Amino acid sequence: MKQAPKYRVLVTGGAGFLGSHLCERLLADGHDVLCVDNYFTGRRQNIAHLLQNPRFEVLRHDITFPLFIEVDQIYNLACPASPIHYQSDPVQTTKVSVHGAINMLGLAKRLRARILQASTSEVYGDPAVAEQHEGYWGNVNPIGPRACYDEGKRCAETLFFDYHRQHKLSIKVMRIFNTYGPRMLPNDGRVVSNFIVQALQGEPITIYGDGSQTRSFCYVDDLIEGMVRLMETPADVTGPLNIGNPGEFTIRELAEKILQMTGSKSELQFAALPEDDPKRRRPNIDLARKVLGWEPKASLEVGLERTISYFRSTLCA
Ligand SMILES: NC(=O)c1ccc[n+]([C@@H]2O[C@H](COP(=O)([O-])OP(=O)(O)OC[C@H]3O[C@@H](n4cnc5c(N)ncnc54)[C@H](O)[C@@H]3O)[C@@H](O)[C@H]2O)c1
């Protein structure tokens, strides 16, 4: 039987939520993995269980500074993803998106390595279309409080495509929609972790606005499967490619589901909607279905069950 090739893979942001799941998956697939992280929002405990693996290495490094190493593939995930964190130091957020991308693209160019960018549905901003497909150019406020992230990620995409056109670099740009699962931080304000933690602690569930805004929620294992598949596509597949779960729920529905699944008696509390908060988010994943043969498998119930059980064990530990 033909063996799948084994690579030396760099994962930036590897100690974060998605990064730690990616490192785990790449090790399981037999690759050597170098995790690079400055621990801004990442945690050592996310990767502690991998440290015994001789094919796993960790380097504390800030990717806004150049990095000289030897690898075959780069997954560029380093960037705080939750509004609380990326707005706490907005200049650094743009720096990590733009300087970080330049440094990683420069490294990929020197090594002729394939590079994947963890982009985001935030490049669509507050979308004027109900379902976002890759051809939609977005509706982003360039000077608002979310711009450091949205515009940083948009500029990173520009850099990826210019390196591809100008230097013939093999790039993969993945637009990630809301993803949730174990190892999210309990206090980073992302809606799924927020609601679960509030429900488990019997605190009021904070809903911004009237809760009628919709989101789609992708379970982390599905997301990582899509990411790894995209990296392995032929060189002419560059993306951008949406990965997310098209199932659309209102924020209120999510809160009620979590209350029911945790058996919590928490009340719903309504607060003002933050500035530039998108009203709708729903990925069109036709391209991922066609190019990767991918679609999400975990239902919201299954994903929430696993995530609730993770928070139950960590909050009570
Ligand atoms: N989780 C989602 O729903 C989602 C959605 C869209 C896009 N993304 C993208 O996926 C990537 C990972 O997101 P996440 O949810 O795992 O977030 P996260 O905050 O858990 O992970 C980001 C990681 O990057 C590290 N990091 C930040 N700045 C760095 C720097 N300058 N140098 C080195 N490391 C640095 C952090 O310490 C952390 O470990 C991000 O690029 C994010 O924009 C995530």
PDB file of N, CA and C in Angstrom, residues 34-117:
ATOM      1  N   LEU A  34       6.253  21.474  14.298  1.00  0.00           N
ATOM      2  CA  LEU A  34       6.862  22.538  15.090  1.00  0.00           C
ATOM      3  C   LEU A  34       5.773  23.565  15.384  1.00  0.00           C
ATOM      4  N   CYS A  35       5.455  23.703  16.667  1.00  0.00           N
ATOM      5  CA  CYS A  35       4.429  24.660  17.092  1.00  0.00           C
ATOM      6  C   CYS A  35       5.134  25.951  17.516  1.00  0.00           C
ATOM      7  N   VAL A  36       4.738  27.063  16.904  1.00  0.00           N
ATOM      8  CA  VAL A  36       5.316  28.360  17.256  1.00  0.00           C
ATOM      9  C   VAL A  36       4.214  29.229  17.839  1.00  0.00           C
ATOM     10  N   ASP A  37       4.464  29.793  19.002  1.00  0.00           N
ATOM     11  CA  ASP A  37       3.426  30.590  19.662  1.00  0.00           C
ATOM     12  C   ASP A  37       4.071  31.565  20.639  1.00  0.00           C
ATOM     13  N   ASN A  38       3.460  32.738  20.802  1.00  0.00           N
ATOM     14  CA  ASN A  38       3.965  33.672  21.816  1.00  0.00           C
ATOM     15  C   ASN A  38       3.073  33.676  23.064  1.00  0.00           C
ATOM     16  N   TYR A  39       2.097  32.768  23.099  1.00  0.00           N
ATOM     17  CA  TYR A  39       1.190  32.586  24.241  1.00  0.00           C
ATOM     18  C   TYR A  39       0.361  33.830  24.560  1.00  0.00           C
ATOM     19  N   PHE A  40       0.062  34.616  23.544  1.00  0.00           N
ATOM     20  CA  PHE A  40      -0.797  35.778  23.789  1.00  0.00           C
ATOM     21  C   PHE A  40      -2.200  35.308  24.208  1.00  0.00           C
ATOM     22  N   THR A  41      -2.777  34.435  23.423  1.00  0.00           N
ATOM     23  CA  THR A  41      -4.057  33.822  23.814  1.00  0.00           C
ATOM     24  C   THR A  41      -3.957  32.303  23.890  1.00  0.00           C
ATOM     25  N   GLY A  42      -2.801  31.775  23.534  1.00  0.00           N
ATOM     26  CA  GLY A  42      -2.600  30.322  23.596  1.00  0.00           C
ATOM     27  C   GLY A  42      -2.158  29.917  24.993  1.00  0.00           C
ATOM     28  N   ARG A  43      -2.229  28.619  25.259  1.00  0.00           N
ATOM     29  CA  ARG A  43      -1.849  28.133  26.586  1.00  0.00           C
ATOM     30  C   ARG A  43      -1.017  26.872  26.466  1.00  0.00           C
ATOM     31  N   ARG A  44      -0.036  26.761  27.353  1.00  0.00           N
ATOM     32  CA  ARG A  44       0.795  25.548  27.353  1.00  0.00           C
ATOM     33  C   ARG A  44      -0.056  24.307  27.586  1.00  0.00           C
ATOM     34  N   GLN A  45      -1.080  24.441  28.439  1.00  0.00           N
ATOM     35  CA  GLN A  45      -1.873  23.242  28.753  1.00  0.00           C
ATOM     36  C   GLN A  45      -2.616  22.688  27.534  1.00  0.00           C
ATOM     37  N   ASN A  46      -2.825  23.539  26.511  1.00  0.00           N
ATOM     38  CA  ASN A  46      -3.476  23.045  25.285  1.00  0.00           C
ATOM     39  C   ASN A  46      -2.627  22.018  24.547  1.00  0.00           C
ATOM     40  N   ILE A  47      -1.303  22.126  24.748  1.00  0.00           N
ATOM     41  CA  ILE A  47      -0.398  21.227  24.004  1.00  0.00           C
ATOM     42  C   ILE A  47       0.410  20.336  24.948  1.00  0.00           C
ATOM     43  N   ALA A  48       0.121  20.417  26.261  1.00  0.00           N
ATOM     44  CA  ALA A  48       0.914  19.665  27.249  1.00  0.00           C
ATOM     45  C   ALA A  48       0.917  18.171  26.930  1.00  0.00           C
ATOM     46  N   HIS A  49      -0.235  17.659  26.473  1.00  0.00           N
ATOM     47  CA  HIS A  49      -0.328  16.223  26.202  1.00  0.00           C
ATOM     48  C   HIS A  49       0.462  15.801  24.967  1.00  0.00           C
ATOM     49  N   LEU A  50       0.980  16.764  24.198  1.00  0.00           N
ATOM     50  CA  LEU A  50       1.732  16.427  22.977  1.00  0.00           C
ATOM     51  C   LEU A  50       3.238  16.439  23.220  1.00  0.00           C
ATOM     52  N   LEU A  51       3.653  17.004  24.353  1.00  0.00           N
ATOM     53  CA  LEU A  51       5.084  17.257  24.571  1.00  0.00           C
ATOM     54  C   LEU A  51       5.926  15.977  24.634  1.00  0.00           C
ATOM     55  N   GLN A  52       5.303  14.871  24.993  1.00  0.00           N
ATOM     56  CA  GLN A  52       6.047  13.606  25.074  1.00  0.00           C
ATOM     57  C   GLN A  52       6.329  13.024  23.696  1.00  0.00           C
ATOM     58  N   ASN A  53       5.635  13.537  22.701  1.00  0.00           N
ATOM     59  CA  ASN A  53       5.792  12.961  21.359  1.00  0.00           C
ATOM     60  C   ASN A  53       7.110  13.447  20.744  1.00  0.00           C
ATOM     61  N   PRO A  54       8.021  12.531  20.364  1.00  0.00           N
ATOM     62  CA  PRO A  54       9.325  12.957  19.827  1.00  0.00           C
ATOM     63  C   PRO A  54       9.217  13.702  18.496  1.00  0.00           C
ATOM     64  N   ARG A  55       8.051  13.635  17.840  1.00  0.00           N
ATOM     65  CA  ARG A  55       7.901  14.361  16.576  1.00  0.00           C
ATOM     66  C   ARG A  55       7.301  15.753  16.781  1.00  0.00           C
ATOM     67  N   PHE A  56       7.154  16.158  18.067  1.00  0.00           N
ATOM     68  CA  PHE A  56       6.546  17.460  18.369  1.00  0.00           C
ATOM     69  C   PHE A  56       7.560  18.384  19.046  1.00  0.00           C
ATOM     70  N   GLU A  57       7.654  19.613  18.539  1.00  0.00           N
ATOM     71  CA  GLU A  57       8.535  20.619  19.146  1.00  0.00           C
ATOM     72  C   GLU A  57       7.757  21.917  19.334  1.00  0.00           C
ATOM     73  N   VAL A  58       8.168  22.690  20.335  1.00  0.00           N
ATOM     74  CA  VAL A  58       7.511  23.983  20.579  1.00  0.00           C
ATOM     75  C   VAL A  58       8.565  25.087  20.635  1.00  0.00           C
ATOM     76  N   LEU A  59       8.242  26.213  20.049  1.00  0.00           N
ATOM     77  CA  LEU A  59       9.140  27.368  20.086  1.00  0.00           C
ATOM     78  C   LEU A  59       8.333  28.594  20.480  1.00  0.00           C
ATOM     79  N   ARG A  60       8.784  29.282  21.553  1.00  0.00           N
ATOM     80  CA  ARG A  60       8.119  30.538  21.905  1.00  0.00           C
ATOM     81  C   ARG A  60       8.683  31.633  21.006  1.00  0.00           C
ATOM     82  N   HIS A  61       7.838  32.202  20.199  1.00  0.00           N
ATOM     83  CA  HIS A  61       8.303  33.194  19.226  1.00  0.00           C
ATOM     84  C   HIS A  61       7.115  34.039  18.788  1.00  0.00           C
ATOM     85  N   ASP A  62       7.362  35.322  18.545  1.00  0.00           N
ATOM     86  CA  ASP A  62       6.341  36.238  18.047  1.00  0.00           C
ATOM     87  C   ASP A  62       6.556  36.372  16.533  1.00  0.00           C
ATOM     88  N   ILE A  63       5.567  35.984  15.745  1.00  0.00           N
ATOM     89  CA  ILE A  63       5.788  35.935  14.288  1.00  0.00           C
ATOM     90  C   ILE A  63       5.820  37.311  13.625  1.00  0.00           C
ATOM     91  N   THR A  64       5.655  38.368  14.410  1.00  0.00           N
ATOM     92  CA  THR A  64       5.880  39.684  13.789  1.00  0.00           C
ATOM     93  C   THR A  64       7.386  39.912  13.589  1.00  0.00           C
ATOM     94  N   PHE A  65       8.190  38.982  14.136  1.00  0.00           N
ATOM     95  CA  PHE A  65       9.640  38.999  13.890  1.00  0.00           C
ATOM     96  C   PHE A  65       9.981  37.813  12.990  1.00  0.00           C
ATOM     97  N   PRO A  66      11.014  37.975  12.132  1.00  0.00           N
ATOM     98  CA  PRO A  66      11.344  36.893  11.194  1.00  0.00           C
ATOM     99  C   PRO A  66      11.749  35.602  11.907  1.00  0.00           C
ATOM    100  N   LEU A  67      11.575  34.512  11.215  1.00  0.00           N
ATOM    101  CA  LEU A  67      11.875  33.195  11.773  1.00  0.00           C
ATOM    102  C   LEU A  67      12.641  32.408  10.710  1.00  0.00           C
ATOM    103  N   PHE A  68      13.770  31.821  11.119  1.00  0.00           N
ATOM    104  CA  PHE A  68      14.566  31.043  10.167  1.00  0.00           C
ATOM    105  C   PHE A  68      14.608  29.589  10.617  1.00  0.00           C
ATOM    106  N   ILE A  69      13.860  28.761   9.947  1.00  0.00           N
ATOM    107  CA  ILE A  69      13.802  27.333  10.270  1.00  0.00           C
ATOM    108  C   ILE A  69      13.631  26.579   8.950  1.00  0.00           C
ATOM    109  N   GLU A  70      13.615  25.251   9.024  1.00  0.00           N
ATOM    110  CA  GLU A  70      13.436  24.453   7.802  1.00  0.00           C
ATOM    111  C   GLU A  70      12.168  23.618   7.943  1.00  0.00           C
ATOM    112  N   VAL A  71      11.197  23.823   7.091  1.00  0.00           N
ATOM    113  CA  VAL A  71       9.980  23.000   7.093  1.00  0.00           C
ATOM    114  C   VAL A  71       9.483  22.820   5.653  1.00  0.00           C
ATOM    115  N   ASP A  72       8.511  21.907   5.491  1.00  0.00           N
ATOM    116  CA  ASP A  72       7.938  21.656   4.158  1.00  0.00           C
ATOM    117  C   ASP A  72       6.588  22.347   3.978  1.00  0.00           C
ATOM    118  N   GLN A  73       5.886  22.527   5.090  1.00  0.00           N
ATOM    119  CA  GLN A  73       4.550  23.145   5.025  1.00  0.00           C
ATOM    120  C   GLN A  73       4.368  24.110   6.198  1.00  0.00           C
ATOM    121  N   ILE A  74       3.587  25.163   5.947  1.00  0.00           N
ATOM    122  CA  ILE A  74       3.309  26.135   7.014  1.00  0.00           C
ATOM    123  C   ILE A  74       1.796  26.360   7.108  1.00  0.00           C
ATOM    124  N   TYR A  75       1.272  26.203   8.314  1.00  0.00           N
ATOM    125  CA  TYR A  75      -0.110  26.602   8.592  1.00  0.00           C
ATOM    126  C   TYR A  75      -0.018  27.870   9.421  1.00  0.00           C
ATOM    127  N   ASN A  76      -0.512  28.996   8.889  1.00  0.00           N
ATOM    128  CA  ASN A  76      -0.363  30.268   9.599  1.00  0.00           C
ATOM    129  C   ASN A  76      -1.653  30.623  10.351  1.00  0.00           C
ATOM    130  N   LEU A  77      -1.676  30.281  11.634  1.00  0.00           N
ATOM    131  CA  LEU A  77      -2.873  30.506  12.454  1.00  0.00           C
ATOM    132  C   LEU A  77      -2.667  31.605  13.496  1.00  0.00           C
ATOM    133  N   ALA A  78      -1.426  32.071  13.671  1.00  0.00           N
ATOM    134  CA  ALA A  78      -1.155  32.999  14.776  1.00  0.00           C
ATOM    135  C   ALA A  78      -1.918  34.305  14.591  1.00  0.00           C
ATOM    136  N   CYS A  79      -2.798  34.606  15.507  1.00  0.00           N
ATOM    137  CA  CYS A  79      -3.577  35.839  15.541  1.00  0.00           C
ATOM    138  C   CYS A  79      -4.683  35.642  16.566  1.00  0.00           C
ATOM    139  N   PRO A  80      -4.847  36.575  17.486  1.00  0.00           N
ATOM    140  CA  PRO A  80      -5.976  36.415  18.409  1.00  0.00           C
ATOM    141  C   PRO A  80      -7.276  36.457  17.618  1.00  0.00           C
ATOM    142  N   ALA A  81      -8.237  35.601  17.993  1.00  0.00           N
ATOM    143  CA  ALA A  81      -9.441  35.482  17.170  1.00  0.00           C
ATOM    144  C   ALA A  81     -10.695  36.063  17.824  1.00  0.00           C
ATOM    145  N   SER A  82     -10.660  36.264  19.130  1.00  0.00           N
ATOM    146  CA  SER A  82     -11.889  36.757  19.761  1.00  0.00           C
ATOM    147  C   SER A  82     -11.833  38.277  19.873  1.00  0.00           C
ATOM    148  N   PRO A  83     -12.978  38.954  19.678  1.00  0.00           N
ATOM    149  CA  PRO A  83     -12.985  40.429  19.721  1.00  0.00           C
ATOM    150  C   PRO A  83     -12.349  40.994  20.991  1.00  0.00           C
ATOM    151  N   ILE A  84     -12.591  40.391  22.147  1.00  0.00           N
ATOM    152  CA  ILE A  84     -11.997  40.924  23.386  1.00  0.00           C
ATOM    153  C   ILE A  84     -10.482  40.972  23.261  1.00  0.00           C
ATOM    154  N   HIS A  85      -9.899  39.909  22.751  1.00  0.00           N
ATOM    155  CA  HIS A  85      -8.434  39.866  22.660  1.00  0.00           C
ATOM    156  C   HIS A  85      -7.892  40.689  21.500  1.00  0.00           C
ATOM    157  N   TYR A  86      -8.534  40.582  20.320  1.00  0.00           N
ATOM    158  CA  TYR A  86      -7.921  41.316  19.213  1.00  0.00           C
ATOM    159  C   TYR A  86      -8.152  42.828  19.341  1.00  0.00           C
ATOM    160  N   GLN A  87      -9.167  43.235  20.120  1.00  0.00           N
ATOM    161  CA  GLN A  87      -9.372  44.678  20.320  1.00  0.00           C
ATOM    162  C   GLN A  87      -8.584  45.202  21.521  1.00  0.00           C
ATOM    163  N   SER A  88      -7.986  44.296  22.315  1.00  0.00           N
ATOM    164  CA  SER A  88      -7.247  44.774  23.487  1.00  0.00           C
ATOM    165  C   SER A  88      -5.916  45.406  23.062  1.00  0.00           C
ATOM    166  N   ASP A  89      -5.383  45.018  21.928  1.00  0.00           N
ATOM    167  CA  ASP A  89      -4.162  45.622  21.403  1.00  0.00           C
ATOM    168  C   ASP A  89      -4.292  45.646  19.878  1.00  0.00           C
ATOM    169  N   PRO A  90      -5.136  46.589  19.378  1.00  0.00           N
ATOM    170  CA  PRO A  90      -5.465  46.544  17.949  1.00  0.00           C
ATOM    171  C   PRO A  90      -4.263  46.723  17.026  1.00  0.00           C
ATOM    172  N   VAL A  91      -3.281  47.512  17.477  1.00  0.00           N
ATOM    173  CA  VAL A  91      -2.121  47.722  16.598  1.00  0.00           C
ATOM    174  C   VAL A  91      -1.375  46.391  16.430  1.00  0.00           C
ATOM    175  N   GLN A  92      -1.222  45.683  17.541  1.00  0.00           N
ATOM    176  CA  GLN A  92      -0.558  44.381  17.479  1.00  0.00           C
ATOM    177  C   GLN A  92      -1.361  43.395  16.613  1.00  0.00           C
ATOM    178  N   THR A  93      -2.695  43.523  16.628  1.00  0.00           N
ATOM    179  CA  THR A  93      -3.532  42.616  15.819  1.00  0.00           C
ATOM    180  C   THR A  93      -3.243  42.819  14.333  1.00  0.00           C
ATOM    181  N   THR A  94      -3.182  44.082  13.914  1.00  0.00           N
ATOM    182  CA  THR A  94      -2.865  44.330  12.507  1.00  0.00           C
ATOM    183  C   THR A  94      -1.442  43.875  12.215  1.00  0.00           C
ATOM    184  N   LYS A  95      -0.539  44.112  13.193  1.00  0.00           N
ATOM    185  CA  LYS A  95       0.857  43.695  12.980  1.00  0.00           C
ATOM    186  C   LYS A  95       0.964  42.189  12.784  1.00  0.00           C
ATOM    187  N   VAL A  96       0.283  41.435  13.662  1.00  0.00           N
ATOM    188  CA  VAL A  96       0.433  39.985  13.542  1.00  0.00           C
ATOM    189  C   VAL A  96      -0.185  39.495  12.235  1.00  0.00           C
ATOM    190  N   SER A  97      -1.278  40.134  11.813  1.00  0.00           N
ATOM    191  CA  SER A  97      -1.909  39.722  10.554  1.00  0.00           C
ATOM    192  C   SER A  97      -1.023  40.060   9.355  1.00  0.00           C
ATOM    193  N   VAL A  98      -0.459  41.288   9.371  1.00  0.00           N
ATOM    194  CA  VAL A  98       0.245  41.759   8.175  1.00  0.00           C
ATOM    195  C   VAL A  98       1.745  41.427   8.241  1.00  0.00           C
ATOM    196  N   HIS A  99       2.435  41.901   9.293  1.00  0.00           N
ATOM    197  CA  HIS A  99       3.867  41.571   9.406  1.00  0.00           C
ATOM    198  C   HIS A  99       4.050  40.061   9.551  1.00  0.00           C
ATOM    199  N   GLY A 100       3.159  39.452  10.339  1.00  0.00           N
ATOM    200  CA  GLY A 100       3.240  38.001  10.529  1.00  0.00           C
ATOM    201  C   GLY A 100       3.123  37.290   9.190  1.00  0.00           C
ATOM    202  N   ALA A 101       2.157  37.726   8.378  1.00  0.00           N
ATOM    203  CA  ALA A 101       1.975  37.095   7.057  1.00  0.00           C
ATOM    204  C   ALA A 101       3.217  37.319   6.191  1.00  0.00           C
ATOM    205  N   ILE A 102       3.755  38.534   6.223  1.00  0.00           N
ATOM    206  CA  ILE A 102       4.948  38.810   5.396  1.00  0.00           C
ATOM    207  C   ILE A 102       6.099  37.902   5.829  1.00  0.00           C
ATOM    208  N   ASN A 103       6.282  37.763   7.144  1.00  0.00           N
ATOM    209  CA  ASN A 103       7.380  36.909   7.627  1.00  0.00           C
ATOM    210  C   ASN A 103       7.176  35.446   7.239  1.00  0.00           C
ATOM    211  N   MET A 104       5.955  34.969   7.371  1.00  0.00           N
ATOM    212  CA  MET A 104       5.701  33.562   7.054  1.00  0.00           C
ATOM    213  C   MET A 104       5.754  33.316   5.538  1.00  0.00           C
ATOM    214  N   LEU A 105       5.281  34.296   4.763  1.00  0.00           N
ATOM    215  CA  LEU A 105       5.356  34.154   3.306  1.00  0.00           C
ATOM    216  C   LEU A 105       6.815  34.214   2.847  1.00  0.00           C
ATOM    217  N   GLY A 106       7.610  35.072   3.505  1.00  0.00           N
ATOM    218  CA  GLY A 106       9.039  35.156   3.180  1.00  0.00           C
ATOM    219  C   GLY A 106       9.724  33.826   3.467  1.00  0.00           C
ATOM    220  N   LEU A 107       9.363  33.228   4.590  1.00  0.00           N
ATOM    221  CA  LEU A 107       9.929  31.922   4.958  1.00  0.00           C
ATOM    222  C   LEU A 107       9.516  30.862   3.920  1.00  0.00           C
ATOM    223  N   ALA A 108       8.246  30.876   3.556  1.00  0.00           N
ATOM    224  CA  ALA A 108       7.750  29.902   2.572  1.00  0.00           C
ATOM    225  C   ALA A 108       8.451  30.091   1.232  1.00  0.00           C
ATOM    226  N   LYS A 109       8.708  31.348   0.887  1.00  0.00           N
ATOM    227  CA  LYS A 109       9.361  31.633  -0.393  1.00  0.00           C
ATOM    228  C   LYS A 109      10.788  31.076  -0.396  1.00  0.00           C
ATOM    229  N   ARG A 110      11.504  31.299   0.723  1.00  0.00           N
ATOM    230  CA  ARG A 110      12.877  30.816   0.813  1.00  0.00           C
ATOM    231  C   ARG A 110      12.923  29.293   0.735  1.00  0.00           C
ATOM    232  N   LEU A 111      11.941  28.647   1.386  1.00  0.00           N
ATOM    233  CA  LEU A 111      11.957  27.184   1.479  1.00  0.00           C
ATOM    234  C   LEU A 111      11.193  26.523   0.335  1.00  0.00           C
ATOM    235  N   ARG A 112      10.507  27.319  -0.480  1.00  0.00           N
ATOM    236  CA  ARG A 112       9.564  26.794  -1.482  1.00  0.00           C
ATOM    237  C   ARG A 112       8.547  25.885  -0.799  1.00  0.00           C
ATOM    238  N   ALA A 113       8.109  26.304   0.369  1.00  0.00           N
ATOM    239  CA  ALA A 113       7.157  25.506   1.158  1.00  0.00           C
ATOM    240  C   ALA A 113       5.734  25.936   0.822  1.00  0.00           C
ATOM    241  N   ARG A 114       4.825  25.028   0.958  1.00  0.00           N
ATOM    242  CA  ARG A 114       3.404  25.324   0.778  1.00  0.00           C
ATOM    243  C   ARG A 114       2.894  26.018   2.040  1.00  0.00           C
ATOM    244  N   ILE A 115       2.023  27.020   1.887  1.00  0.00           N
ATOM    245  CA  ILE A 115       1.582  27.776   3.067  1.00  0.00           C
ATOM    246  C   ILE A 115       0.078  27.997   3.047  1.00  0.00           C
ATOM    247  N   LEU A 116      -0.541  27.749   4.194  1.00  0.00           N
ATOM    248  CA  LEU A 116      -2.000  27.928   4.344  1.00  0.00           C
ATOM    249  C   LEU A 116      -2.270  29.065   5.322  1.00  0.00           C
ATOM    250  N   GLN A 117      -3.171  29.943   4.923  1.00  0.00           N
ATOM    251  CA  GLN A 117      -3.551  31.063   5.777  1.00  0.00           C
ATOM    252  C   GLN A 117      -4.901  30.808   6.424  1.00  0.00           C
TER     253      GLN A 117
END
